[in-house]
Coordinates of C-alpha atoms in Angstrom, one line a residue:
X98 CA 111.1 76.6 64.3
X99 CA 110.3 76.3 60.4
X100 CA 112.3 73.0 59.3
X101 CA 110.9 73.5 55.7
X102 CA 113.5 73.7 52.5
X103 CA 112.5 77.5 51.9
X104 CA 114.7 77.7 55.5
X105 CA 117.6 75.7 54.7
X106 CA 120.4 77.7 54.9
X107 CA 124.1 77.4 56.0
X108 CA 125.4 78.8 58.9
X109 CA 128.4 77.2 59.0
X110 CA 130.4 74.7 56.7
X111 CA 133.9 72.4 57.5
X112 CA 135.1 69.2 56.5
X113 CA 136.7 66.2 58.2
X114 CA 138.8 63.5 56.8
X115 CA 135.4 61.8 55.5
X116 CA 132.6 64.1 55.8
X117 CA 131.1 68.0 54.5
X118 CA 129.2 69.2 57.8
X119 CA 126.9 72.2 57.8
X120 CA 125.0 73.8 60.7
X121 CA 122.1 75.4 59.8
X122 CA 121.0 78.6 60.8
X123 CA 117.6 75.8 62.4
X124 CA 120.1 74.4 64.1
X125 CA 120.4 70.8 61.9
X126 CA 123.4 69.5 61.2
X127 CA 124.0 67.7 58.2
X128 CA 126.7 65.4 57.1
X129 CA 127.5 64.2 53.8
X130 CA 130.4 61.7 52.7
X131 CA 133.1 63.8 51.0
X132 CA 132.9 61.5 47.9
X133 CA 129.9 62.6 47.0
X134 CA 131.5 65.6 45.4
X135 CA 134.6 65.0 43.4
X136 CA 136.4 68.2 43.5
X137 CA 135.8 68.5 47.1
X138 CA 136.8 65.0 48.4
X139 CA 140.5 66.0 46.5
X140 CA 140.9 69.4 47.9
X141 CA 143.4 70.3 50.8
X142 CA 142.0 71.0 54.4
X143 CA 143.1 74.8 53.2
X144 CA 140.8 74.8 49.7
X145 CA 137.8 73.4 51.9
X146 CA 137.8 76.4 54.5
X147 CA 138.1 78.6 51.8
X148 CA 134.0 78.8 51.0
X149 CA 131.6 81.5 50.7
X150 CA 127.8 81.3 51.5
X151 CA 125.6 83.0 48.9
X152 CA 121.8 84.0 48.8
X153 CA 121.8 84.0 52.9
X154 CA 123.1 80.4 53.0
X155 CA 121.0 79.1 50.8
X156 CA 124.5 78.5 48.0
X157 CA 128.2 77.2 49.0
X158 CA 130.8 78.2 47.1
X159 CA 133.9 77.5 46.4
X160 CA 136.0 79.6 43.9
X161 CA 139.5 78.3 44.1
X162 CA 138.1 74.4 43.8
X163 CA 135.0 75.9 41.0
X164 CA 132.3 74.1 43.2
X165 CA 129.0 75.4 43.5
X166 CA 126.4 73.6 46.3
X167 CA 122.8 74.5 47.3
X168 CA 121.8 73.3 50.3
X169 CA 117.9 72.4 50.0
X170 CA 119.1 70.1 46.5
X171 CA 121.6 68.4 49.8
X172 CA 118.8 68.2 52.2
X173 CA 116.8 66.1 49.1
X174 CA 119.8 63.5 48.5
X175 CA 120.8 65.5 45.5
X176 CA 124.8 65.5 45.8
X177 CA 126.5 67.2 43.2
X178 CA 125.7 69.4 40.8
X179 CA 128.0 68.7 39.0
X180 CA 127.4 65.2 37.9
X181 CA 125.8 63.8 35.1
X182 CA 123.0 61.2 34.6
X183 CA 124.9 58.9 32.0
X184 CA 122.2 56.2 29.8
X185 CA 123.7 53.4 27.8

């Protein structure tokens, strides 16, 4: 099995009270505190089912919430697209 980023794609994606989880399609399971993505960590156990996988898993999305993930930028610590670096 090929563990590389050019294979990290989602299989399948759910949320807990505290977590995003993804399975994927190599079999890893990833979990990542739900606070890492704003819009996410605010949404109802209803928005959060409601996802789409894009490019073969390699994108989340979520239209209703307007939250975009990829999943190799996750498996390298990088959270949420969405945020800004902010210098003083």
């Amino acid at each position: 099995m090929d563990f590389s980023l050019d294979n990290a794609k989602a299989q399948k994606v759910w949320a807990d009270s505290e977590n995003l989880w993804l399975l994927l399609i190599d079999g890893r399971q990833l979990s990542l505190p739900l606070i890492f993505f704003p819009r996410l960590s605010k949404a109802s156990a209803e928005e959060l089912d409601d996802y789409e996988l894009s490019g073969g898993g390699l994108g989340i999305h979520w239209n209703n919430l307007d939250e975009d993930l990829y999943v190799p930028n996750l498996l390298m610590g990088i959270s949420d697209s969405n945020r800004k670096n902010k210098t003083a």
